[in-house]
CSV table of C-alpha atoms in Angstrom, one decimal:
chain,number,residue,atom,x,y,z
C,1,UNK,CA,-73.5,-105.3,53.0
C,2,UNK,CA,-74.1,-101.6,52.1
C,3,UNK,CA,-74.7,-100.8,48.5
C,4,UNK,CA,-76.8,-97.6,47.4
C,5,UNK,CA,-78.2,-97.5,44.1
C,6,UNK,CA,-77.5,-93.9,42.9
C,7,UNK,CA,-75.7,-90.5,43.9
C,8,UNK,CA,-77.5,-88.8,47.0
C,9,UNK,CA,-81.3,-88.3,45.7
C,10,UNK,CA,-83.2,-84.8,45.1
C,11,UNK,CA,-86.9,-85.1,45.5
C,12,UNK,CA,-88.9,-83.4,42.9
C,13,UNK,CA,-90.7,-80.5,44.2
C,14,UNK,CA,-94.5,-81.7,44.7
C,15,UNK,CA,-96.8,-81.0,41.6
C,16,UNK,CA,-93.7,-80.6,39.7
C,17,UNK,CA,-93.4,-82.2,36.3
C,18,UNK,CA,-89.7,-82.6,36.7
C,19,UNK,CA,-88.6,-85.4,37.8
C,20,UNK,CA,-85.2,-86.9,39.0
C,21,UNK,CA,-85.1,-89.7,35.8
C,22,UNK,CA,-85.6,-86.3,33.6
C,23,UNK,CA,-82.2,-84.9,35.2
C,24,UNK,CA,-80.7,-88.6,33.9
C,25,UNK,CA,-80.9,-90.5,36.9
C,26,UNK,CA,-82.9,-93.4,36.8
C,27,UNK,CA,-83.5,-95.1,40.7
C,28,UNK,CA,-85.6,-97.6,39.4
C,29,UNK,CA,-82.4,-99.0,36.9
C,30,UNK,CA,-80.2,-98.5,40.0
C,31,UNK,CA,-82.4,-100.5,42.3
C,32,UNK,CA,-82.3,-103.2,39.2
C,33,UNK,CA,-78.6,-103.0,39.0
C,34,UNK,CA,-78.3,-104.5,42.7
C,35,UNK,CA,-80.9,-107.1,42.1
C,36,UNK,CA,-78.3,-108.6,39.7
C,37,UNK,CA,-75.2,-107.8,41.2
C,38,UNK,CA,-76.9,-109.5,44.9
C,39,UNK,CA,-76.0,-112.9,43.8
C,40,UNK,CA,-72.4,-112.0,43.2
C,41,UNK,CA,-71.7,-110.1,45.8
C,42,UNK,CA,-73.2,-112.9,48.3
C,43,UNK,CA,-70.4,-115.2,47.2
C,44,UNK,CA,-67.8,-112.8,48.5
C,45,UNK,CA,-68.2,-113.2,52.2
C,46,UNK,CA,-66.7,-114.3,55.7
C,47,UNK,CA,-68.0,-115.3,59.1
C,48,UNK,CA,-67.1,-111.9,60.5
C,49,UNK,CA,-69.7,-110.4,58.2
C,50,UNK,CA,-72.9,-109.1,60.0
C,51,UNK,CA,-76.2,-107.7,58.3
C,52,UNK,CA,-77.2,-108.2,54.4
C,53,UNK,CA,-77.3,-105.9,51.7
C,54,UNK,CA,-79.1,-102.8,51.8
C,55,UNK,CA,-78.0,-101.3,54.8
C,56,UNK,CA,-76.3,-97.6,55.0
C,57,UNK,CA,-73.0,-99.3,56.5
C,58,UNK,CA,-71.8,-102.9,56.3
C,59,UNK,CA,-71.0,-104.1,59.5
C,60,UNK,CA,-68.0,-106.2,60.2
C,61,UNK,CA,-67.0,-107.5,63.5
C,62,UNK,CA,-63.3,-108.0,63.8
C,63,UNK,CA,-62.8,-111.1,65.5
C,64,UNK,CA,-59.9,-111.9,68.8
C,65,UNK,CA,-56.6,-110.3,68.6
C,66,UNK,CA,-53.9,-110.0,71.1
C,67,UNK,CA,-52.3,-106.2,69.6
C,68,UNK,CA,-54.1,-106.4,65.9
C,69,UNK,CA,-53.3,-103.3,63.6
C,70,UNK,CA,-55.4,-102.4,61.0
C,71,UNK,CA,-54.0,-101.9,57.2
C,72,UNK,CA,-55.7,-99.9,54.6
C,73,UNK,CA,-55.5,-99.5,50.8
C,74,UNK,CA,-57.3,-97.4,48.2
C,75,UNK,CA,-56.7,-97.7,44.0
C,76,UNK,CA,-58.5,-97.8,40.6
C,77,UNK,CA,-57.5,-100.2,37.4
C,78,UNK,CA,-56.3,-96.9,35.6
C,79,UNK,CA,-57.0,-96.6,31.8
C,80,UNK,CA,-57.2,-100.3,31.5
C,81,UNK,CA,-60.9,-99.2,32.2
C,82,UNK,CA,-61.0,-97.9,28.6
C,83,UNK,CA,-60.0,-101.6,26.8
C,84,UNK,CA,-63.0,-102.4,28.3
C,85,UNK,CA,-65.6,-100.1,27.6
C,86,UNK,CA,-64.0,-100.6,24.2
C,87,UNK,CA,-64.4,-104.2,23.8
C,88,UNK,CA,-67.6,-104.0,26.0
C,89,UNK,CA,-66.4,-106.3,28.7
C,90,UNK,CA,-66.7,-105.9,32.2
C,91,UNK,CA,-66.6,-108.9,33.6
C,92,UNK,CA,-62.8,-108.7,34.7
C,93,UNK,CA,-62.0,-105.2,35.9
C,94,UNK,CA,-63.6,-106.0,38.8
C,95,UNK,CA,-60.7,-108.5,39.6
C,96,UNK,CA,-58.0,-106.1,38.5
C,97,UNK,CA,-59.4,-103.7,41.1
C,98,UNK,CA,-59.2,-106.2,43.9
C,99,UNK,CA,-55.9,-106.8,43.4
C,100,UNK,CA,-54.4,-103.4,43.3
C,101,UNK,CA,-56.3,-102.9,46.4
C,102,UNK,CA,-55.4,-106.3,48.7
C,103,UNK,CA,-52.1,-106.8,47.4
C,104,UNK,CA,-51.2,-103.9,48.6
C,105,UNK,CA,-52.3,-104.4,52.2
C,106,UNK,CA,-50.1,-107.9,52.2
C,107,UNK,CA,-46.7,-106.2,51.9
C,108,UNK,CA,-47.1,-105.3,55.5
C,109,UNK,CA,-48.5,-109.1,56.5
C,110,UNK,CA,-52.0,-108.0,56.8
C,111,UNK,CA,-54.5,-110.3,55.7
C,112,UNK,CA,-57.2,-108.5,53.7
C,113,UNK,CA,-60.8,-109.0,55.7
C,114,UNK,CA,-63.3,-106.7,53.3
C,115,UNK,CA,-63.1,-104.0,50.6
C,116,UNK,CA,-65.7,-101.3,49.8
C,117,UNK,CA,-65.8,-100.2,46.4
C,118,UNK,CA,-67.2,-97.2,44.3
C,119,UNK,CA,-68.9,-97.4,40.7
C,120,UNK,CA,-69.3,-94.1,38.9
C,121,UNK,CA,-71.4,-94.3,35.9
C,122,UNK,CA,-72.3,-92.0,33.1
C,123,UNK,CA,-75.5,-94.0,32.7
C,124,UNK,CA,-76.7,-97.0,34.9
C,125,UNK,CA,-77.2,-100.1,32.7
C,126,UNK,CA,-77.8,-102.9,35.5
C,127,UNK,CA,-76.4,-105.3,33.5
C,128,UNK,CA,-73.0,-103.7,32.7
C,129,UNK,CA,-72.8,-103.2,36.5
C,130,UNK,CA,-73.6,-106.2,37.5
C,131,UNK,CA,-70.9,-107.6,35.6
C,132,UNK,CA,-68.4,-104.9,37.0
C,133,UNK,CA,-69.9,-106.4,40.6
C,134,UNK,CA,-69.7,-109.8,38.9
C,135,UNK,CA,-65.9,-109.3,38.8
C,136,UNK,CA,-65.4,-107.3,42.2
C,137,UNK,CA,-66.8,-110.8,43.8
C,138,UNK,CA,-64.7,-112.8,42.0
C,139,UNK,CA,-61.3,-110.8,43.3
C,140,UNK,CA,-62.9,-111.0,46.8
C,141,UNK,CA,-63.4,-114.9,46.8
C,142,UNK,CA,-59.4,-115.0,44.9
C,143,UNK,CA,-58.2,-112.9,48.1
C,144,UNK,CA,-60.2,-114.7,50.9
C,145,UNK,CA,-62.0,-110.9,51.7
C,146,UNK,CA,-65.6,-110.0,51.8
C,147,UNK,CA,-67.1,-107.1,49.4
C,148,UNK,CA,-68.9,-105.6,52.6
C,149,UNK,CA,-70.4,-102.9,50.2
C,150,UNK,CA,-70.0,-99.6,48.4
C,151,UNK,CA,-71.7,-97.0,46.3
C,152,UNK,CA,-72.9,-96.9,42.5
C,153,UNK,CA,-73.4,-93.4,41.6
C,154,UNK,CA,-75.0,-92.2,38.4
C,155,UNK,CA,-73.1,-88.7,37.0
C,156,UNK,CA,-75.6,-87.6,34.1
C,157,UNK,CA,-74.2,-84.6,32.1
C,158,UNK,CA,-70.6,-85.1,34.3
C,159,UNK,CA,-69.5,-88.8,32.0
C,160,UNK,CA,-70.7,-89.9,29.1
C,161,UNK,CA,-73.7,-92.4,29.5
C,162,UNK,CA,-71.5,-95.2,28.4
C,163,UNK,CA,-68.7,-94.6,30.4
C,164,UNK,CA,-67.6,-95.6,34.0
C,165,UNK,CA,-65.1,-95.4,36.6
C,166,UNK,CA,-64.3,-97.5,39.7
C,167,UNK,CA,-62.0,-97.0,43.2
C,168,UNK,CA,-62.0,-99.4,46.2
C,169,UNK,CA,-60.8,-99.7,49.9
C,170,UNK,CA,-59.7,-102.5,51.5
C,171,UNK,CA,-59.4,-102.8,54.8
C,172,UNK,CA,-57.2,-106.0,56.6
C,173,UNK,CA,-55.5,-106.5,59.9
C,174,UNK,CA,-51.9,-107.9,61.2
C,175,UNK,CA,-50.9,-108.7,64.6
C,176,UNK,CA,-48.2,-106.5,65.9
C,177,UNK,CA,-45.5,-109.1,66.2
C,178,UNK,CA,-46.2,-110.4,62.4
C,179,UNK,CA,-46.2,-107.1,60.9
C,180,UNK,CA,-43.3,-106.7,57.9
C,181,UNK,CA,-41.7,-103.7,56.6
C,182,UNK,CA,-38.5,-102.7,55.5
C,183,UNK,CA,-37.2,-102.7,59.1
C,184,UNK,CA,-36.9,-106.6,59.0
C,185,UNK,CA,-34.7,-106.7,55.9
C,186,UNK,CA,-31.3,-107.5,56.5
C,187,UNK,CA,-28.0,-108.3,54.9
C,188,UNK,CA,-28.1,-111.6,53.0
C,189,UNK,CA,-31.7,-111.5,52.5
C,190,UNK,CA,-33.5,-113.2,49.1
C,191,UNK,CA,-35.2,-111.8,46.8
C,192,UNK,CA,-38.1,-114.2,45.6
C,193,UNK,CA,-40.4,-113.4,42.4
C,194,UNK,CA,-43.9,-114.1,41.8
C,195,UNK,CA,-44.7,-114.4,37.8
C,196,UNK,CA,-47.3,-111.4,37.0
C,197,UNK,CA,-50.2,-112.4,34.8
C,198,UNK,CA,-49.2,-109.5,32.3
C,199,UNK,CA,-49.7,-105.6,32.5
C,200,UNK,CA,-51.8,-106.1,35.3
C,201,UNK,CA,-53.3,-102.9,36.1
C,202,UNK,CA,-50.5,-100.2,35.2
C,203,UNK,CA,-48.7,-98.6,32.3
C,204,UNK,CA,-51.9,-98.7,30.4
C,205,UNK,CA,-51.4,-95.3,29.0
C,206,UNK,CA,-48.5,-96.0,27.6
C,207,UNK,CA,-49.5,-99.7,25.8
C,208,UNK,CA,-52.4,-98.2,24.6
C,209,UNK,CA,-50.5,-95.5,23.1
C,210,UNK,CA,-48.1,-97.6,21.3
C,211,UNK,CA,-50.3,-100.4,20.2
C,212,UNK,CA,-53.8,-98.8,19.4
C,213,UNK,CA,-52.8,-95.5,18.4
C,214,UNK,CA,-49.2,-95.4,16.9
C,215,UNK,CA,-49.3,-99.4,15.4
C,216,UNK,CA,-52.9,-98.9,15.0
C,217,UNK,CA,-53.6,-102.5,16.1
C,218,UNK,CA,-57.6,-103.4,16.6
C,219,UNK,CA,-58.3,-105.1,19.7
C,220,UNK,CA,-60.2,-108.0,18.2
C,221,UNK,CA,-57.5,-108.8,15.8
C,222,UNK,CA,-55.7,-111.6,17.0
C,223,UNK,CA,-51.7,-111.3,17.2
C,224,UNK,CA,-49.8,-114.6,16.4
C,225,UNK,CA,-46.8,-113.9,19.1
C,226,UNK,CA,-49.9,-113.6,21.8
C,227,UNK,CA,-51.6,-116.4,20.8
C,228,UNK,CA,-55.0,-114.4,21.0
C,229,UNK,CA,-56.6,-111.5,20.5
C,230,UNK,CA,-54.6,-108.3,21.6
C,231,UNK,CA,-58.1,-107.4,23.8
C,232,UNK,CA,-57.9,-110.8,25.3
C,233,UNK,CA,-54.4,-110.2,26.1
C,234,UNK,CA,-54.8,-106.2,27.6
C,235,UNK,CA,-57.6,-107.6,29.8
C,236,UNK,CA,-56.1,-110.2,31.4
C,237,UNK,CA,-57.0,-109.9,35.1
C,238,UNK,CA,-54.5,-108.7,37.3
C,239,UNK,CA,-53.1,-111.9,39.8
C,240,UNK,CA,-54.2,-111.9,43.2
C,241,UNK,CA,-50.9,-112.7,45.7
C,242,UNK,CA,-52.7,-112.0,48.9
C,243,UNK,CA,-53.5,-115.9,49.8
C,244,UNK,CA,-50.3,-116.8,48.7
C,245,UNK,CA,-48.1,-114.3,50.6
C,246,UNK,CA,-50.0,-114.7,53.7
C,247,UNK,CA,-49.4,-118.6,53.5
C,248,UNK,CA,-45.8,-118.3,53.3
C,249,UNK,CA,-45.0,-115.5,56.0
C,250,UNK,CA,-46.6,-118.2,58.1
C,251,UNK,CA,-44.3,-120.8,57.3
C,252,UNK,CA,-41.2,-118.9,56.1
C,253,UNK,CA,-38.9,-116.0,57.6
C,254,UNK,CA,-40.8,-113.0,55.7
C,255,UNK,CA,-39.4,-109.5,56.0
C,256,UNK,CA,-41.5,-107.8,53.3
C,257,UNK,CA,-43.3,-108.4,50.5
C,258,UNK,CA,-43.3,-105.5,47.3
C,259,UNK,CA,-46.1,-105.6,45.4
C,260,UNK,CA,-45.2,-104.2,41.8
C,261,UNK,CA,-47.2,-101.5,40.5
C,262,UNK,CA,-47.0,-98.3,38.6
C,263,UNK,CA,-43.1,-97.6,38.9
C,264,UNK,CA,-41.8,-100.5,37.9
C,265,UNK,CA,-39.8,-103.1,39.8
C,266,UNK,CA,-36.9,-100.9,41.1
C,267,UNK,CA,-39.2,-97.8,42.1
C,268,UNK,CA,-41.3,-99.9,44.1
C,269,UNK,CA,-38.7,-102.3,45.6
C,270,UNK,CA,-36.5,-99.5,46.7
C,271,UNK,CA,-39.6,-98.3,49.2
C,272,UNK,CA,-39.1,-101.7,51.1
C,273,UNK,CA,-35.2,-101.6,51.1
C,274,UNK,CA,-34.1,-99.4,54.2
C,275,UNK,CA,-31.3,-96.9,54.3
C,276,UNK,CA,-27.5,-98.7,54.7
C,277,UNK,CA,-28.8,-101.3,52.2
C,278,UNK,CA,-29.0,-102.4,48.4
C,279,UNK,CA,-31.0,-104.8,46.4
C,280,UNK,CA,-29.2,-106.5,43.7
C,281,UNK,CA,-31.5,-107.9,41.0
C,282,UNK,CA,-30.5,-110.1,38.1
C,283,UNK,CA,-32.7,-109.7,34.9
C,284,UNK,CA,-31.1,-112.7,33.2
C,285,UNK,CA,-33.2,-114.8,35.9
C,286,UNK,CA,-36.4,-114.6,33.9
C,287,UNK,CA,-37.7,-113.8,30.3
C,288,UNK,CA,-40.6,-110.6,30.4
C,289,UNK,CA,-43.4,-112.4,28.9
C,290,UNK,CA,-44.1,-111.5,24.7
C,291,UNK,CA,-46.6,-108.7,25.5
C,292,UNK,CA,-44.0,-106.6,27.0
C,293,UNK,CA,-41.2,-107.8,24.1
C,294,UNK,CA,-44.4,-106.2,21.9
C,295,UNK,CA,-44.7,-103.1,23.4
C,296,UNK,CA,-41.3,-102.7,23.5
C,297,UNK,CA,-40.2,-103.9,20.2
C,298,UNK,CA,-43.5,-101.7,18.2
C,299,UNK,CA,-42.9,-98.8,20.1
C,300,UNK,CA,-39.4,-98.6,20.1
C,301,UNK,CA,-39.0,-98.2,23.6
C,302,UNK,CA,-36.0,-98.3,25.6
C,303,UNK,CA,-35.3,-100.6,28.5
C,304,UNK,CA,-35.3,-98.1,31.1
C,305,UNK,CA,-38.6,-96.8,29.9
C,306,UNK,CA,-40.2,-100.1,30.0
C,307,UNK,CA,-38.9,-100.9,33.5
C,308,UNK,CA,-39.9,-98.1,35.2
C,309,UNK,CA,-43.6,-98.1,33.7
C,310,UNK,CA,-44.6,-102.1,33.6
C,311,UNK,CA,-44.0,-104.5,36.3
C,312,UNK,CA,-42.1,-106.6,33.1
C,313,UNK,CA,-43.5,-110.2,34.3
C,314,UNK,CA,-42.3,-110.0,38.2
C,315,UNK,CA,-45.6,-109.0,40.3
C,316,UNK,CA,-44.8,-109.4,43.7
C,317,UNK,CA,-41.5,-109.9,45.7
C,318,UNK,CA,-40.9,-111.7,48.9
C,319,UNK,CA,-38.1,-110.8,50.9
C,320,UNK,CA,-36.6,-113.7,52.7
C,321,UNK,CA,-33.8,-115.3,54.7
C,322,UNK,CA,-31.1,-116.8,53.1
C,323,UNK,CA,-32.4,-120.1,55.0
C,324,UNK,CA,-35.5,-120.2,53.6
C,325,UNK,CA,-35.0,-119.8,49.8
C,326,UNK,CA,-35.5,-123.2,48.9
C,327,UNK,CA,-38.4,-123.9,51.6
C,328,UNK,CA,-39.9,-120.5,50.1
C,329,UNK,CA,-39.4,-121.6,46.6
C,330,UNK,CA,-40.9,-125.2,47.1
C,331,UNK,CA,-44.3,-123.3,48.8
C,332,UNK,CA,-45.0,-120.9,46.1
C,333,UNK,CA,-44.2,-123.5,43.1
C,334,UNK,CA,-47.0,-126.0,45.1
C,335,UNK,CA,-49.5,-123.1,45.1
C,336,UNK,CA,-49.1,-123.1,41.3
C,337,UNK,CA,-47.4,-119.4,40.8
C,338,UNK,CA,-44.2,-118.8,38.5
C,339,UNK,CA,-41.2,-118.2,41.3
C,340,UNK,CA,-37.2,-118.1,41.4
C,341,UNK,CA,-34.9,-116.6,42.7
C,342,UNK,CA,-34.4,-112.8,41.8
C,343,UNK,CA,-31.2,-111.6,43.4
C,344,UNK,CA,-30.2,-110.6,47.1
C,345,UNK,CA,-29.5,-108.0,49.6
C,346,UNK,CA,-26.4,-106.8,50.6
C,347,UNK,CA,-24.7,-103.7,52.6
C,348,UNK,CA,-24.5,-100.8,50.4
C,349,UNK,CA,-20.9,-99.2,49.5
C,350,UNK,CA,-20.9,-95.1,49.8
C,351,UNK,CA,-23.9,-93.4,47.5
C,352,UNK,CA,-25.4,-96.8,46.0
C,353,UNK,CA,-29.3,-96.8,45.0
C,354,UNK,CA,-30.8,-99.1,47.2
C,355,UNK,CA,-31.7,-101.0,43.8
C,356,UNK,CA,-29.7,-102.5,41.3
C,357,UNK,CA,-30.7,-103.7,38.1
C,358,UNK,CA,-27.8,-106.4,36.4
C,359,UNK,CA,-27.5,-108.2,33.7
C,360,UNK,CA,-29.5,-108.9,30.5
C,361,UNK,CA,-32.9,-110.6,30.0
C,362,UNK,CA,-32.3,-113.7,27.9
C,363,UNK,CA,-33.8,-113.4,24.6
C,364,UNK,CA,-35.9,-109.4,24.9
């Protein structure tokens, strides 16, 4: 595993009195940061994995594959990032970032191998990163991928010294003949919802927005409808599908997965329906959890609004065949994850979006 401790180093000219800690970058707090984070980042790892930490790349030998393609994903967590700097807690993000990353990569059937990922910091303070590492592990382990390294960079004078940022790449492979995408979808075809945890990682702007700044709400007060405190609730970590998916392409007829992110339900599920077809989806098949009824409901926030920026309790879709429903349905409920039954494809008639939103949510 790679990791390097700081931006690209300057050496101080010999003699001089300046030194690189008087510019704000400290190597030695860097090289302390990955002492603590080393224990974490050991747990997310896999056979495949060559060489430890501290090399300049991390070395990753893909294993025996008859046409393998390789999938690749990039993302952040957003301004979710800010709830936690807020609440100073930094154990979770990491997770959050993981997930926006490998969940990704699974729509097409690939299963995620590693992720890289990149920590930007105003000012390093080991143990805030190693927490952020803490939670990058975690998401790793939850995916079945290995953190095979990445970068922490310190930006004096660019971000505050309490401030951070981070990014990721995952990398993950499919063989040719298992690889999904909207050309398998056909006529007839299920539409199967996995429960979301919450927000996840998108429409952050917006909840922050409407609860912190117009309600004025304080993020350790706890909110009776939530059943904790409204922090606890904005920093729930983001569900990791990956495992899950993968399991049931390999026993069910899978034409696609759609991972719901910033768009919504309908802007993301249209990139997985192809041209000649439509999705119908029926909102009175599930209740959005009370954190979106919230956001909604303080904000005053029309439906449309709210569907097209939160994933409103639906976090991933499988596309099946009408065969498999209940076989798919049965799988997902024994891996523990919230799923039913969402609505169907069909041939489209003249100019139809390829998605349809019907019905009413009971009780939102």
């Amino acid at each position: 595993m790679s990791e390097n401790p700081t931006a690209s180093s300057e050496t101080a000219a010999e003699n001089s009195g300046t030194t690189y800690a008087a510019a704000g970058v400290s190597i030695e707090e860097g090289d302390r940061a990955v002492t603590l984070f080393a224990p974490h980042a050991k747990r997310a790892t896999r056979p495949e994995v060559m060489g430890g930490l501290g090399g300049f790349a991390g070395l990753f030998k893909l294993g025996e594959y008859k046409e393998p393609i390789l999938a690749a994903g990039s993302d952040g967590v957003g301004t979710k990032l800010a709830v936690a700097q807020a609440m100073d807690k930094h154990d979770t993000i990491g997770i959050d970032l993981v997930a926006m990353c490998v969940d990704d990569l699974v729509v097409c059937g690939a299963e995620p191998l590693f992720l890289q990922d990149y920590i930007a910091v105003g000012k390093v303070v080991p143990e805030k990163v190693a927490e952020v590492v803490k939670g990058i592990a975690e998401g790793c382990v939850q995916a079945g991928c290995a953190l095979l390294g990445g970068e922490t960079a310190e930006h004096p004078g660019v971000m505050d010294p309490e401030e951070y940022d981070v990014s990721a790449t995952a990398v993950g492979v499919v063989e040719a003949d298992g690889l999904l995408g909207p050309d398998k979808v056909r006529d007839g075809d299920v539409l199967i919802a996995m429960g979301s945890s919450g927000l996840h990682s998108n429409g952050y702007s917006l909840a922050r927005y409407v609860l912190l700044e117009q309600a004025g709400l304080p993020l350790d007060g706890h909110v009776e409808e939530l059943g904790r405190t409204l922090g606890e609730e904005l920093l729930e970590p983001t569900k990791i599908y990956a495992l899950d998916c993968l399991a049931l392409a390999a026993e069910c007829q899978v034409s696609t997965f759609c991972h719901v992110t910033g768009g919504g339900l309908a802007g993301n599920l249209e990139r997985v329906i192809p041209e000649g077809l439509t999705a119908e989806v029926n909102r009175a098949t599930w209740t959005p959890a009370q954190i979106f009824r919230t956001i909604a409901s303080v904000g005053k926030i029309a439906l449309s609004e709210m569907e097209k920026t939160f994933n409103m309790g639906v976090g991933m879709i499988a596309v099946v065949s009408p065969e498999d429903r209940d076989r798919a349905l049965a799988m997902l409920t024994a891996r523990h994850l919230d799923a039913w039954e969402l609505g169907t494809i069909r041939e489209s008639g003249g100019d139809e979006p390829r998605v349809i939103m019907q019905g009413e949510h009971p009780n939102f």
